[in-house]
CSV table of C-alpha atoms and ligand atoms in Angstrom, one decimal:
chain,number,residue,atom,x,y,z
A,193,UNK,CA,-37.2,-0.8,24.7
A,194,UNK,CA,-36.2,-2.6,21.5
A,195,UNK,CA,-35.4,-1.0,18.2
A,196,UNK,CA,-38.3,0.5,16.3
A,197,UNK,CA,-40.3,-1.2,13.5
A,198,UNK,CA,-39.3,0.9,10.5
A,199,UNK,CA,-42.0,1.7,7.9
A,200,UNK,CA,-41.5,2.7,4.2
A,201,UNK,CA,-44.8,4.4,3.4
A,202,UNK,CA,-45.8,4.6,-0.3
A,203,UNK,CA,-48.7,7.1,-0.5
A,204,UNK,CA,-49.7,9.9,1.9
A,205,UNK,CA,-53.3,10.6,0.9
A,206,UNK,CA,-56.5,9.9,2.9
A,207,UNK,CA,-55.3,6.6,4.3
A,208,UNK,CA,-51.6,7.4,4.6
A,209,UNK,CA,-52.4,10.6,6.6
A,210,UNK,CA,-54.9,8.7,8.7
A,211,UNK,CA,-52.2,6.2,9.6
A,212,UNK,CA,-49.7,9.0,10.4
A,213,UNK,CA,-52.2,10.7,12.6
A,214,UNK,CA,-52.8,7.6,14.7
A,215,UNK,CA,-49.1,6.9,14.9
A,216,UNK,CA,-48.6,10.5,16.2
A,217,UNK,CA,-51.4,10.5,18.7
A,218,UNK,CA,-50.9,6.9,20.0
A,219,UNK,CA,-47.2,6.4,19.7
A,220,UNK,CA,-46.8,5.4,23.4
A,221,UNK,CA,-49.8,3.0,23.3
A,222,UNK,CA,-48.5,1.3,20.2
A,223,UNK,CA,-45.0,1.0,21.7
A,224,UNK,CA,-46.5,-0.5,24.9
A,225,UNK,CA,-48.5,-3.1,23.0
A,226,UNK,CA,-45.6,-4.1,20.8
A,227,UNK,CA,-42.7,-3.6,23.2
A,228,UNK,CA,-41.1,-1.4,20.6
A,229,UNK,CA,-42.0,1.8,18.8
A,230,UNK,CA,-43.2,2.2,15.2
A,231,UNK,CA,-41.4,4.8,13.1
A,232,UNK,CA,-41.9,6.0,9.5
A,233,UNK,CA,-38.4,6.3,8.1
A,234,UNK,CA,-39.2,6.9,4.4
A,235,UNK,CA,-42.2,8.2,2.4
A,236,UNK,CA,-43.0,8.2,-1.3
A,237,UNK,CA,-45.5,10.7,-2.7
A,238,UNK,CA,-46.0,12.1,-6.2
A,239,UNK,CA,-45.8,15.7,-5.1
A,240,UNK,CA,-43.7,16.4,-2.0
A,241,UNK,CA,-44.6,20.1,-2.0
A,242,UNK,CA,-48.3,19.5,-1.7
A,243,UNK,CA,-50.2,21.0,1.3
A,244,UNK,CA,-51.6,18.2,3.4
A,245,UNK,CA,-54.0,18.2,6.4
A,246,UNK,CA,-51.5,16.0,8.2
A,247,UNK,CA,-47.8,16.9,7.7
A,248,UNK,CA,-45.3,14.3,6.4
A,249,UNK,CA,-43.9,12.3,9.4
A,250,UNK,CA,-41.1,14.2,11.1
A,251,UNK,CA,-37.7,12.6,10.4
A,252,UNK,CA,-38.9,10.6,7.4
A,253,UNK,CA,-37.0,11.1,4.2
A,254,UNK,CA,-38.9,11.5,1.0
A,255,UNK,CA,-37.9,9.2,-1.8
A,256,UNK,CA,-38.3,10.0,-5.4
A,257,UNK,CA,-39.5,6.6,-6.6
A,258,UNK,CA,-41.7,4.3,-4.4
A,259,UNK,CA,-39.7,1.3,-5.7
A,260,UNK,CA,-36.8,2.5,-3.6
A,261,UNK,CA,-38.7,1.3,-0.5
A,262,UNK,CA,-38.4,-2.3,-1.7
A,263,UNK,CA,-34.7,-2.2,-1.1
A,264,UNK,CA,-34.1,0.6,1.3
A,265,UNK,CA,-31.9,-0.6,4.2
A,266,UNK,CA,-33.8,1.4,6.8
A,267,UNK,CA,-37.2,-0.2,6.0
A,268,UNK,CA,-38.6,-3.3,7.7
A,269,UNK,CA,-42.2,-3.2,6.4
A,270,UNK,CA,-43.4,-1.6,3.1
A,271,UNK,CA,-46.8,0.0,3.5
A,272,UNK,CA,-48.5,0.5,0.1
A,273,UNK,CA,-51.2,3.2,0.2
A,274,UNK,CA,-51.0,4.6,-3.3
A,275,UNK,CA,-53.8,2.5,-4.9
A,276,UNK,CA,-54.0,1.6,-8.5
A,277,UNK,CA,-52.6,-1.4,-10.4
A,278,UNK,CA,-49.3,-0.2,-12.0
A,279,UNK,CA,-46.8,1.2,-9.6
A,280,UNK,CA,-48.4,-0.4,-6.6
A,281,UNK,CA,-48.1,-3.9,-8.2
A,282,UNK,CA,-44.4,-3.2,-9.1
A,283,UNK,CA,-43.7,-2.1,-5.5
A,284,UNK,CA,-45.4,-5.0,-3.8
A,285,UNK,CA,-43.7,-7.5,-6.2
A,286,UNK,CA,-40.3,-6.0,-5.7
A,287,UNK,CA,-40.7,-5.9,-1.9
A,288,UNK,CA,-41.9,-9.5,-1.7
A,289,UNK,CA,-39.1,-10.6,-4.1
A,290,UNK,CA,-36.7,-9.1,-1.6
A,291,UNK,CA,-38.4,-11.0,1.3
A,292,UNK,CA,-39.8,-7.8,2.7
A,293,UNK,CA,-43.1,-7.7,4.5
A,294,UNK,CA,-45.9,-5.6,2.9
A,295,UNK,CA,-49.1,-4.1,4.2
A,296,UNK,CA,-51.6,-2.8,1.7
A,297,UNK,CA,-55.2,-1.4,1.5
A,298,UNK,CA,-55.3,-2.1,-2.2
A,299,UNK,CA,-58.3,-4.4,-2.8
A,300,UNK,CA,-58.4,-3.7,-6.5
A,301,UNK,CA,-54.8,-5.0,-6.9
A,302,UNK,CA,-55.3,-8.0,-4.6
A,303,UNK,CA,-58.5,-9.0,-6.4
A,304,UNK,CA,-56.8,-8.8,-9.8
A,305,UNK,CA,-53.3,-10.1,-9.0
A,306,UNK,CA,-53.8,-11.7,-5.6
A,307,UNK,CA,-53.1,-15.3,-6.8
A,308,UNK,CA,-49.7,-14.2,-8.1
A,309,UNK,CA,-48.8,-12.0,-5.2
A,310,UNK,CA,-49.8,-14.4,-2.4
A,311,UNK,CA,-47.9,-17.2,-4.1
A,312,UNK,CA,-44.8,-15.0,-4.3
A,313,UNK,CA,-45.2,-14.0,-0.7
A,314,UNK,CA,-45.4,-17.7,0.4
A,315,UNK,CA,-42.4,-18.7,-1.7
A,316,UNK,CA,-40.3,-15.9,0.0
A,317,UNK,CA,-41.8,-16.4,3.5
A,318,UNK,CA,-42.9,-12.7,3.5
A,319,UNK,CA,-46.0,-11.2,4.9
A,320,UNK,CA,-48.7,-9.7,2.7
A,321,UNK,CA,-51.3,-8.2,5.0
A,322,UNK,CA,-54.5,-6.4,3.9
A,323,UNK,CA,-57.0,-5.8,6.7
A,324,UNK,CA,-57.8,-2.3,5.4
A,325,UNK,CA,-58.6,-3.6,1.9
A,326,UNK,CA,-62.0,-5.0,2.9
A,327,UNK,CA,-64.4,-2.6,4.5
A,328,UNK,CA,-61.8,-0.1,5.8
A,329,UNK,CA,-61.9,-0.1,9.6
A,330,UNK,CA,-64.0,-3.3,10.1
A,331,UNK,CA,-61.8,-6.2,11.2
A,332,UNK,CA,-63.3,-8.8,8.8
A,333,UNK,CA,-60.0,-10.1,7.3
A,334,UNK,CA,-58.7,-11.1,10.8
A,335,UNK,CA,-62.1,-12.4,11.8
A,336,UNK,CA,-62.2,-14.9,8.9
A,337,UNK,CA,-58.4,-15.7,8.9
A,338,UNK,CA,-58.1,-16.3,12.6
A,339,UNK,CA,-61.2,-15.9,14.8
A,340,UNK,CA,-63.5,-18.2,12.7
A,341,UNK,CA,-60.7,-20.4,11.3
A,342,UNK,CA,-62.3,-23.6,12.8
A,343,UNK,CA,-65.7,-23.0,11.0
A,344,UNK,CA,-66.9,-24.2,7.7
A,345,UNK,CA,-68.3,-20.9,6.3
A,346,UNK,CA,-71.8,-21.3,4.9
A,347,UNK,CA,-72.3,-17.7,3.7
A,348,UNK,CA,-70.6,-14.3,3.7
A,349,UNK,CA,-73.0,-11.5,3.0
A,350,UNK,CA,-72.2,-7.8,3.1
A,351,UNK,CA,-72.8,-4.2,2.3
A,352,UNK,CA,-69.2,-3.7,1.0
A,353,UNK,CA,-69.4,-0.3,-0.6
A,354,UNK,CA,-70.1,2.8,1.4
A,355,UNK,CA,-70.7,5.1,-1.6
A,356,UNK,CA,-73.5,2.9,-3.0
A,357,UNK,CA,-75.0,2.4,0.4
A,358,UNK,CA,-75.0,6.2,0.9
A,359,UNK,CA,-76.7,6.7,-2.5
A,360,UNK,CA,-79.4,4.0,-1.9
A,361,UNK,CA,-80.0,5.3,1.6
A,362,UNK,CA,-80.6,8.8,0.3
A,363,UNK,CA,-82.9,7.6,-2.4
A,364,UNK,CA,-84.9,5.6,0.2
A,365,UNK,CA,-85.1,8.1,3.0
A,366,UNK,CA,-85.4,11.3,0.9
A,367,UNK,CA,-86.9,10.0,-2.3
A,368,UNK,CA,-83.9,11.4,-4.3
A,369,UNK,CA,-83.2,10.3,-7.8
A,370,UNK,CA,-80.0,8.3,-8.4
A,371,UNK,CA,-78.3,11.3,-10.1
A,372,UNK,CA,-79.1,13.7,-7.2
A,373,UNK,CA,-78.0,11.2,-4.6
A,374,UNK,CA,-74.8,10.5,-6.5
A,375,UNK,CA,-74.0,14.3,-6.5
A,376,UNK,CA,-74.5,14.4,-2.7
A,377,UNK,CA,-72.1,11.4,-2.3
A,378,UNK,CA,-69.5,13.2,-4.5
A,379,UNK,CA,-69.9,16.5,-2.5
A,380,UNK,CA,-69.4,14.6,0.8
A,381,UNK,CA,-66.2,13.0,-0.7
A,382,UNK,CA,-67.5,9.4,-0.6
A,383,UNK,CA,-67.7,8.9,-4.3
A,384,UNK,CA,-64.8,9.6,-6.7
A,385,UNK,CA,-65.2,12.1,-9.5
A,386,UNK,CA,-65.3,9.0,-11.6
A,387,UNK,CA,-67.5,6.8,-9.4
A,388,UNK,CA,-67.6,3.8,-11.7
A,389,UNK,CA,-65.8,1.4,-9.4
A,390,UNK,CA,-68.2,2.2,-6.6
A,391,UNK,CA,-71.6,2.5,-8.3
A,392,UNK,CA,-70.8,-0.2,-10.9
A,393,UNK,CA,-70.4,-2.8,-8.1
A,394,UNK,CA,-66.8,-3.4,-9.0
A,395,UNK,CA,-65.3,-2.1,-5.7
A,396,UNK,CA,-67.7,-4.5,-3.8
A,397,UNK,CA,-66.7,-7.3,-6.2
A,398,UNK,CA,-63.0,-6.7,-5.4
A,399,UNK,CA,-63.7,-7.0,-1.7
A,400,UNK,CA,-66.0,-10.1,-2.2
A,401,UNK,CA,-63.2,-11.9,-4.1
A,402,UNK,CA,-60.9,-11.3,-1.1
A,403,UNK,CA,-63.6,-12.5,1.4
A,404,UNK,CA,-64.1,-15.7,-0.7
A,405,UNK,CA,-60.3,-16.4,-0.6
A,406,UNK,CA,-60.4,-16.0,3.2
A,407,UNK,CA,-63.6,-17.9,3.9
A,408,UNK,CA,-63.1,-20.9,1.5
A,409,UNK,CA,-59.3,-21.0,0.8
A,410,UNK,CA,-59.8,-20.8,-3.0
A,411,UNK,CA,-59.0,-18.4,-5.8
A,412,UNK,CA,-62.2,-17.0,-7.4
A,413,UNK,CA,-61.2,-15.3,-10.6
A,414,UNK,CA,-62.7,-11.8,-10.6
A,415,UNK,CA,-64.0,-12.1,-14.2
A,416,UNK,CA,-66.2,-15.1,-13.0
A,417,UNK,CA,-68.0,-13.0,-10.5
A,418,UNK,CA,-71.4,-11.7,-11.7
A,419,UNK,CA,-71.7,-8.0,-10.9
A,420,UNK,CA,-74.6,-5.6,-11.2
A,421,UNK,CA,-74.2,-2.0,-10.0
A,422,UNK,CA,-76.9,0.4,-8.7
A,423,UNK,CA,-77.1,2.8,-11.7
A,424,UNK,CA,-80.4,1.4,-12.9
A,425,UNK,CA,-82.1,1.4,-9.5
A,426,UNK,CA,-85.0,3.8,-9.6
A,427,UNK,CA,-87.1,5.5,-6.8
A,428,UNK,CA,-90.1,3.6,-8.2
A,429,UNK,CA,-88.5,0.2,-7.5
A,430,UNK,CA,-87.4,1.5,-4.0
A,431,UNK,CA,-91.1,2.5,-3.4
A,432,UNK,CA,-92.3,-0.9,-4.5
A,433,UNK,CA,-89.7,-2.6,-2.3
A,434,UNK,CA,-91.3,-0.7,0.6
A,435,UNK,CA,-94.7,-2.2,-0.3
A,436,UNK,CA,-93.1,-5.6,0.3
A,437,UNK,CA,-91.5,-4.5,3.6
A,438,UNK,CA,-88.1,-4.4,2.0
A,439,UNK,CA,-85.1,-2.0,1.4
A,440,UNK,CA,-82.9,-2.1,-1.7
A,441,UNK,CA,-79.2,-2.5,-0.9
A,442,UNK,CA,-76.1,-3.4,-2.9
A,443,UNK,CA,-75.2,-6.8,-1.6
A,444,UNK,CA,-72.1,-8.9,-2.1
A,445,UNK,CA,-72.7,-12.5,-1.2
A,446,UNK,CA,-70.9,-15.8,-1.4
A,447,UNK,CA,-72.6,-19.0,-0.3
A,448,UNK,CA,-71.8,-22.6,-0.3
A,449,UNK,CA,-74.4,-24.6,-2.3
A,450,UNK,CA,-73.9,-28.4,-2.4
A,451,UNK,CA,-70.1,-28.0,-2.3
A,452,UNK,CA,-70.0,-25.2,-4.9
A,453,UNK,CA,-69.7,-21.5,-4.4
A,454,UNK,CA,-72.5,-19.2,-5.5
A,455,UNK,CA,-71.4,-15.6,-5.5
A,456,UNK,CA,-72.1,-12.2,-6.9
A,457,UNK,CA,-72.7,-8.5,-6.3
A,458,UNK,CA,-76.2,-7.2,-7.0
A,459,UNK,CA,-78.8,-4.7,-5.8
A,460,UNK,CA,-81.2,-6.8,-3.8
A,461,UNK,CA,-84.4,-6.4,-1.9
A,462,UNK,CA,-84.1,-7.4,1.8
A,463,UNK,CA,-86.6,-7.4,4.6
A,464,UNK,CA,-86.5,-4.3,6.8
A,465,UNK,CA,-86.2,-6.7,9.8
A,466,UNK,CA,-82.7,-7.8,8.7
A,467,UNK,CA,-79.8,-6.1,10.5
A,468,UNK,CA,-78.2,-5.5,7.0
A,469,UNK,CA,-81.3,-3.5,6.0
A,470,UNK,CA,-80.6,-1.1,8.9
A,471,UNK,CA,-77.1,-0.2,7.7
A,472,UNK,CA,-77.5,3.4,6.5
A,473,UNK,CA,-75.3,6.0,4.9
A,474,UNK,CA,-71.7,5.3,4.1
A,475,UNK,CA,-71.4,2.5,6.7
A,476,UNK,CA,-70.5,-1.1,5.8
A,477,UNK,CA,-71.5,-4.4,7.4
A,478,UNK,CA,-70.6,-8.1,6.9
A,479,UNK,CA,-72.6,-11.1,8.1
A,480,UNK,CA,-70.7,-14.4,8.3
A,481,UNK,CA,-72.4,-17.7,9.0
A,482,UNK,CA,-70.2,-20.5,10.3
A,483,UNK,CA,-71.2,-24.0,10.9
A,484,UNK,CA,-70.1,-23.9,14.6
A,485,UNK,CA,-70.4,-20.3,15.5
A,486,UNK,CA,-73.7,-19.5,13.7
A,487,UNK,CA,-74.2,-15.9,12.5
A,488,UNK,CA,-71.7,-13.2,13.3
A,489,UNK,CA,-72.3,-9.6,12.3
A,490,UNK,CA,-69.6,-6.9,11.9
A,491,UNK,CA,-70.5,-3.3,11.3
A,492,UNK,CA,-68.6,0.0,11.0
A,493,UNK,CA,-66.9,2.5,8.8
A,494,UNK,CA,-65.6,1.1,5.6
A,495,UNK,CA,-63.7,4.2,4.5
A,496,UNK,CA,-62.0,7.3,5.8
A,497,UNK,CA,-58.5,8.1,7.0
A,498,UNK,CA,-58.7,7.1,10.6
A,499,UNK,CA,-60.9,4.0,10.3
A,500,UNK,CA,-58.8,2.7,7.4
A,501,UNK,CA,-55.6,3.8,9.1
A,502,UNK,CA,-56.6,1.8,12.1
A,503,UNK,CA,-56.8,-1.4,10.1
A,504,UNK,CA,-53.4,-0.6,8.4
A,505,UNK,CA,-51.8,-0.1,11.8
A,506,UNK,CA,-53.3,-3.4,13.1
A,507,UNK,CA,-51.5,-5.2,10.2
A,508,UNK,CA,-48.2,-3.4,10.9
A,509,UNK,CA,-48.4,-4.5,14.5
A,510,UNK,CA,-49.4,-8.0,13.7
A,511,UNK,CA,-46.5,-8.3,11.2
A,512,UNK,CA,-44.1,-6.9,13.8
A,513,UNK,CA,-45.1,-9.7,16.0
A,514,UNK,CA,-45.7,-12.7,13.6
A,515,UNK,CA,-43.4,-11.6,10.8
A,516,UNK,CA,-41.2,-14.7,11.2
A,517,UNK,CA,-44.2,-16.9,10.3
A,518,UNK,CA,-46.7,-14.7,8.5
A,519,UNK,CA,-50.3,-15.9,7.9
A,520,UNK,CA,-51.4,-14.2,4.7
A,521,UNK,CA,-54.3,-16.2,3.4
A,522,UNK,CA,-55.2,-18.3,6.4
A,523,UNK,CA,-54.2,-21.4,4.5
A,524,UNK,CA,-50.7,-23.0,4.3
A,525,UNK,CA,-50.7,-23.8,0.5
A,526,UNK,CA,-48.5,-21.6,-1.6
A,527,UNK,CA,-51.1,-21.6,-4.3
A,528,UNK,CA,-54.8,-21.9,-3.5
A,529,UNK,CA,-57.0,-24.1,-5.7
A,530,UNK,CA,-59.5,-22.6,-8.2
A,531,UNK,CA,-63.0,-22.2,-6.7
A,532,UNK,CA,-65.6,-24.7,-7.7
A,533,UNK,CA,-68.2,-22.2,-9.0
A,534,UNK,CA,-71.9,-22.9,-9.2
A,535,UNK,CA,-72.8,-22.1,-12.9
A,536,UNK,CA,-74.7,-18.7,-13.1
A,537,UNK,CA,-77.8,-20.4,-14.6
A,538,UNK,CA,-78.1,-22.7,-11.6
A,539,UNK,CA,-78.0,-19.8,-9.0
A,540,UNK,CA,-81.3,-19.6,-7.2
A,541,UNK,CA,-83.2,-17.1,-5.1
A,542,UNK,CA,-86.5,-15.2,-4.8
A,543,UNK,CA,-87.0,-12.5,-7.4
A,544,UNK,CA,-88.7,-9.1,-7.8
A,545,UNK,CA,-90.0,-8.2,-11.3
A,546,UNK,CA,-91.6,-5.0,-12.5
A,547,UNK,CA,-93.3,-5.1,-15.9
A,548,UNK,CA,-94.5,-1.9,-17.7
A,549,UNK,CA,-97.6,-3.0,-19.6
A,550,UNK,CA,-100.8,-1.8,-21.2
A,551,UNK,CA,-103.6,-1.8,-18.7
A,552,UNK,CA,-106.0,-4.2,-20.4
A,553,UNK,CA,-107.8,-7.5,-19.7
A,554,UNK,CA,-105.6,-10.7,-19.6
A,555,UNK,CA,-102.2,-9.0,-19.4
A,556,UNK,CA,-101.6,-9.9,-15.7
A,557,UNK,CA,-102.9,-13.4,-16.3
A,558,UNK,CA,-100.6,-14.0,-19.3
A,559,UNK,CA,-97.5,-12.8,-17.5
A,560,UNK,CA,-98.4,-15.0,-14.6
A,561,UNK,CA,-98.8,-17.9,-17.0
A,562,UNK,CA,-95.4,-17.2,-18.6
A,563,UNK,CA,-93.8,-17.4,-15.2
A,564,UNK,CA,-95.8,-20.5,-14.2
A,565,UNK,CA,-94.9,-22.3,-17.5
A,566,UNK,CA,-91.2,-22.3,-16.5
A,567,UNK,CA,-92.0,-23.3,-13.0
A,568,UNK,CA,-91.7,-19.9,-11.3
A,569,UNK,CA,-94.2,-19.6,-8.4
A,570,UNK,CA,-95.6,-16.1,-7.6
A,571,UNK,CA,-95.6,-15.1,-4.0
A,572,UNK,CA,-97.1,-11.6,-4.2
A,573,UNK,CA,-98.4,-9.2,-6.9
A,574,UNK,CA,-99.0,-5.4,-6.7
A,575,UNK,CA,-100.6,-3.2,-9.3
A,576,UNK,CA,-101.1,0.4,-8.3
A,577,UNK,CA,-102.1,3.4,-10.3
A,578,UNK,CA,-99.3,5.9,-10.5
A,579,UNK,CA,-100.8,9.3,-9.9
A,580,UNK,CA,-97.9,11.0,-11.6
A,581,UNK,CA,-98.1,8.9,-14.8
A,582,UNK,CA,-98.4,10.8,-18.0
A,583,UNK,CA,-100.2,8.0,-19.7
A,584,UNK,CA,-102.8,6.2,-17.6
A,585,UNK,CA,-103.1,3.3,-20.1
A,586,UNK,CA,-99.6,2.1,-19.2
A,587,UNK,CA,-99.1,0.7,-15.7
A,588,UNK,CA,-96.5,-1.1,-13.7
A,589,UNK,CA,-97.2,-4.7,-12.5
A,590,UNK,CA,-94.9,-5.9,-9.8
A,591,UNK,CA,-94.3,-9.5,-8.8
A,592,UNK,CA,-92.4,-11.1,-5.9
A,593,UNK,CA,-91.7,-14.8,-6.6
A,594,UNK,CA,-90.7,-17.8,-4.6
A,595,UNK,CA,-87.2,-19.3,-5.3
A,596,UNK,CA,-86.4,-19.5,-9.0
A,597,UNK,CA,-83.2,-20.4,-10.8
A,598,UNK,CA,-81.4,-17.9,-13.2
A,599,UNK,CA,-82.2,-20.2,-16.0
A,600,UNK,CA,-86.0,-20.1,-15.2
A,601,UNK,CA,-85.8,-16.3,-14.9
A,602,UNK,CA,-84.1,-16.0,-18.3
A,603,UNK,CA,-86.6,-18.2,-20.0
A,604,UNK,CA,-89.6,-16.4,-18.6
A,605,UNK,CA,-88.1,-13.0,-19.4
A,606,UNK,CA,-87.3,-14.0,-23.0
A,607,UNK,CA,-90.9,-14.9,-23.5
A,608,UNK,CA,-92.5,-11.9,-21.7
A,609,UNK,CA,-90.3,-9.4,-23.6
A,610,UNK,CA,-92.0,-10.5,-26.8
A,611,UNK,CA,-95.5,-9.8,-25.5
A,612,UNK,CA,-96.9,-6.8,-27.5
A,613,UNK,CA,-98.4,-5.2,-24.5
A,614,UNK,CA,-95.0,-5.1,-22.6
A,615,UNK,CA,-93.9,-1.5,-23.2
A,616,UNK,CA,-90.5,-1.3,-21.6
A,617,UNK,CA,-87.6,-3.6,-20.7
A,618,UNK,CA,-88.7,-5.6,-17.6
A,619,UNK,CA,-86.9,-4.7,-14.3
A,620,UNK,CA,-85.8,-7.6,-12.1
A,621,UNK,CA,-83.8,-7.8,-8.9
A,622,UNK,CA,-82.8,-10.5,-6.5
A,623,UNK,CA,-84.3,-10.9,-3.1
A,624,UNK,CA,-82.1,-11.8,-0.1
B,1266,NAP,P1,-55.4,9.0,-2.2
B,1266,NAP,O1,-55.9,9.9,-1.2
B,1266,NAP,O2,-55.6,9.2,-3.6
B,1266,NAP,O3,-53.8,9.0,-1.9
B,1266,NAP,C1,-52.9,8.3,-2.8
B,1266,NAP,C2,-51.4,8.7,-2.3
B,1266,NAP,O4,-50.5,7.9,-3.1
B,1266,NAP,C3,-51.1,10.2,-2.5
B,1266,NAP,O5,-50.3,10.6,-1.4
B,1266,NAP,C4,-50.2,10.2,-3.8
B,1266,NAP,O6,-49.3,11.2,-3.8
B,1266,NAP,C5,-49.6,8.8,-3.7
B,1266,NAP,N1,-49.2,8.3,-5.0
B,1266,NAP,C6,-50.1,7.8,-6.0
B,1266,NAP,N2,-49.4,7.4,-7.0
B,1266,NAP,C7,-48.0,7.5,-6.7
B,1266,NAP,C8,-46.8,7.3,-7.4
B,1266,NAP,N3,-46.8,6.7,-8.6
B,1266,NAP,N4,-45.7,7.5,-6.7
B,1266,NAP,C9,-45.7,8.1,-5.5
B,1266,NAP,N5,-46.8,8.4,-4.8
B,1266,NAP,C10,-48.0,8.1,-5.4
B,1266,NAP,O7,-55.7,7.4,-1.9
B,1266,NAP,P2,-56.4,6.8,-0.6
B,1266,NAP,O8,-57.8,7.2,-0.5
B,1266,NAP,O9,-55.5,7.1,0.6
B,1266,NAP,O10,-56.3,5.2,-0.9
B,1266,NAP,C11,-55.1,4.5,-0.8
B,1266,NAP,C12,-55.4,3.0,-1.0
B,1266,NAP,O11,-56.3,2.6,0.1
B,1266,NAP,C13,-56.2,2.6,-2.2
B,1266,NAP,O12,-55.8,1.4,-2.6
B,1266,NAP,C14,-57.6,2.6,-1.8
B,1266,NAP,O13,-58.4,1.7,-2.6
B,1266,NAP,C15,-57.5,2.0,-0.4
B,1266,NAP,N6,-58.6,2.3,0.5
B,1266,NAP,C16,-59.0,3.6,0.7
B,1266,NAP,C17,-60.0,3.9,1.6
B,1266,NAP,C18,-60.4,5.3,1.8
B,1266,NAP,O14,-61.3,5.5,2.7
B,1266,NAP,N7,-59.9,6.3,1.1
B,1266,NAP,C19,-60.6,2.8,2.3
B,1266,NAP,C20,-60.1,1.5,2.1
B,1266,NAP,C21,-59.1,1.3,1.2
B,1266,NAP,P3,-49.6,12.8,-3.8
B,1266,NAP,O15,-50.3,13.0,-2.5
B,1266,NAP,O16,-48.4,13.5,-3.9
B,1266,NAP,O17,-50.6,13.0,-5.0
B,1267,HSE,N1,-64.9,3.6,-2.2
B,1267,HSE,C1,-65.1,2.7,-1.1
B,1267,HSE,C2,-66.5,2.8,-0.7
B,1267,HSE,C3,-64.2,3.0,0.1
B,1267,HSE,O1,-67.3,3.6,-1.1
B,1267,HSE,O2,-66.9,1.9,0.2
B,1267,HSE,C4,-62.9,2.3,0.0
B,1267,HSE,O3,-63.1,0.9,0.2
């Protein structure tokens, strides 16, 4: 058998240990598939003395500074599993500068600095692989880069953050408040102690930016991506969504509209009959529509040591095979063009509105009129008495509309907010 593929592993937390566990349990299988074994020769951690569920790989030396891995003579592929933007960026840059292949799970870094890092990798002929960075164990990067390469992608739509999906699932199934569901997610280890990236929609936005690069071969600057998290989703809106036969999910979507990309991450209502609506708990799913293939759906575990380690190992094995001609972005250009982005005010879709109003004659009619005046057509209306309401003179009125543009929605809301009988900030969500 040929000489081993030698890994320099930076980070030995959840994902690093998952990778090590798979390498230990499936060493023979991996060697058979590759025709050579895979060995971890060097590891970087912050605290080498820390007790870990999986021990540091036998025979691997521990280096004091991860940057050593970029130049170590006994490393073929640098595997960055530290996370964060500082040291991880320095390590990946130094490794690529040195012509060394890199595997990473760091979606945050690739979403922020991907344009620079992919250009550097291309100029050095180095591999920069990142299957684990989008939806953990789900092979969506490879699917877009290779399996669907001949398709013009019409839309990519996904549940890209397991923590948010777990929270919304608990709110829906058990009627929990957002705060209680968040605590459950933290207790189960899905959400971080500071869960802002997850529940704020930013983690899903990082993944969506990477999916857009793969699907359309363009750079979509992260700051141009509209993002709404789930922190303002209430049990009341989830209950109204049910009235319309819908679930509320945090959806990341990019769509081609007349040659321009409409993209964003938002909590959305979607019909219970959609496969995406059936994705429960911390699972992820991505639906890709290609012009030739039609709809393709991928579903699985978007986090966790073994699922994410599985994706990291797939990249290591792919690079061990195609390292001489790595395919990082799926496109041959060194620098991808900027995305042609549909202006936010032109983005269109159906809408859900909940207005909190005084229960008196003419209120419903005047709100309907304000929507109609800007060309928004109403599809359904629900007004129900809330038996738990402390003040029966204040009621929610809920509308589902036909397709409306963001500009129409903004105009209608600006007017409705000024009505004296509107007693709270209107709630509105997109409908998939
Ligand atoms: P983690 O459990 O926090 O582990 C991070 C590891 O990196 C630890 O071993 C830590 O060392 C080490 N580390 C951090 N900074 C370092 C530094 N400056 N020098 C040396 N070592 C350093 O993180 P994780 O959950 O495995 O996530 C790793 C990456 O995978 C992140 O980019 C994350 O976004 C991504 N990812 C994670 C998941 C998941 O399910 N967790 C899924 C998909 C993608 P010590 O152990 O000594 O503290
Ligand atoms: N924090 C992410 C999630 C997992 O909740 O989906 C890593 O991508």
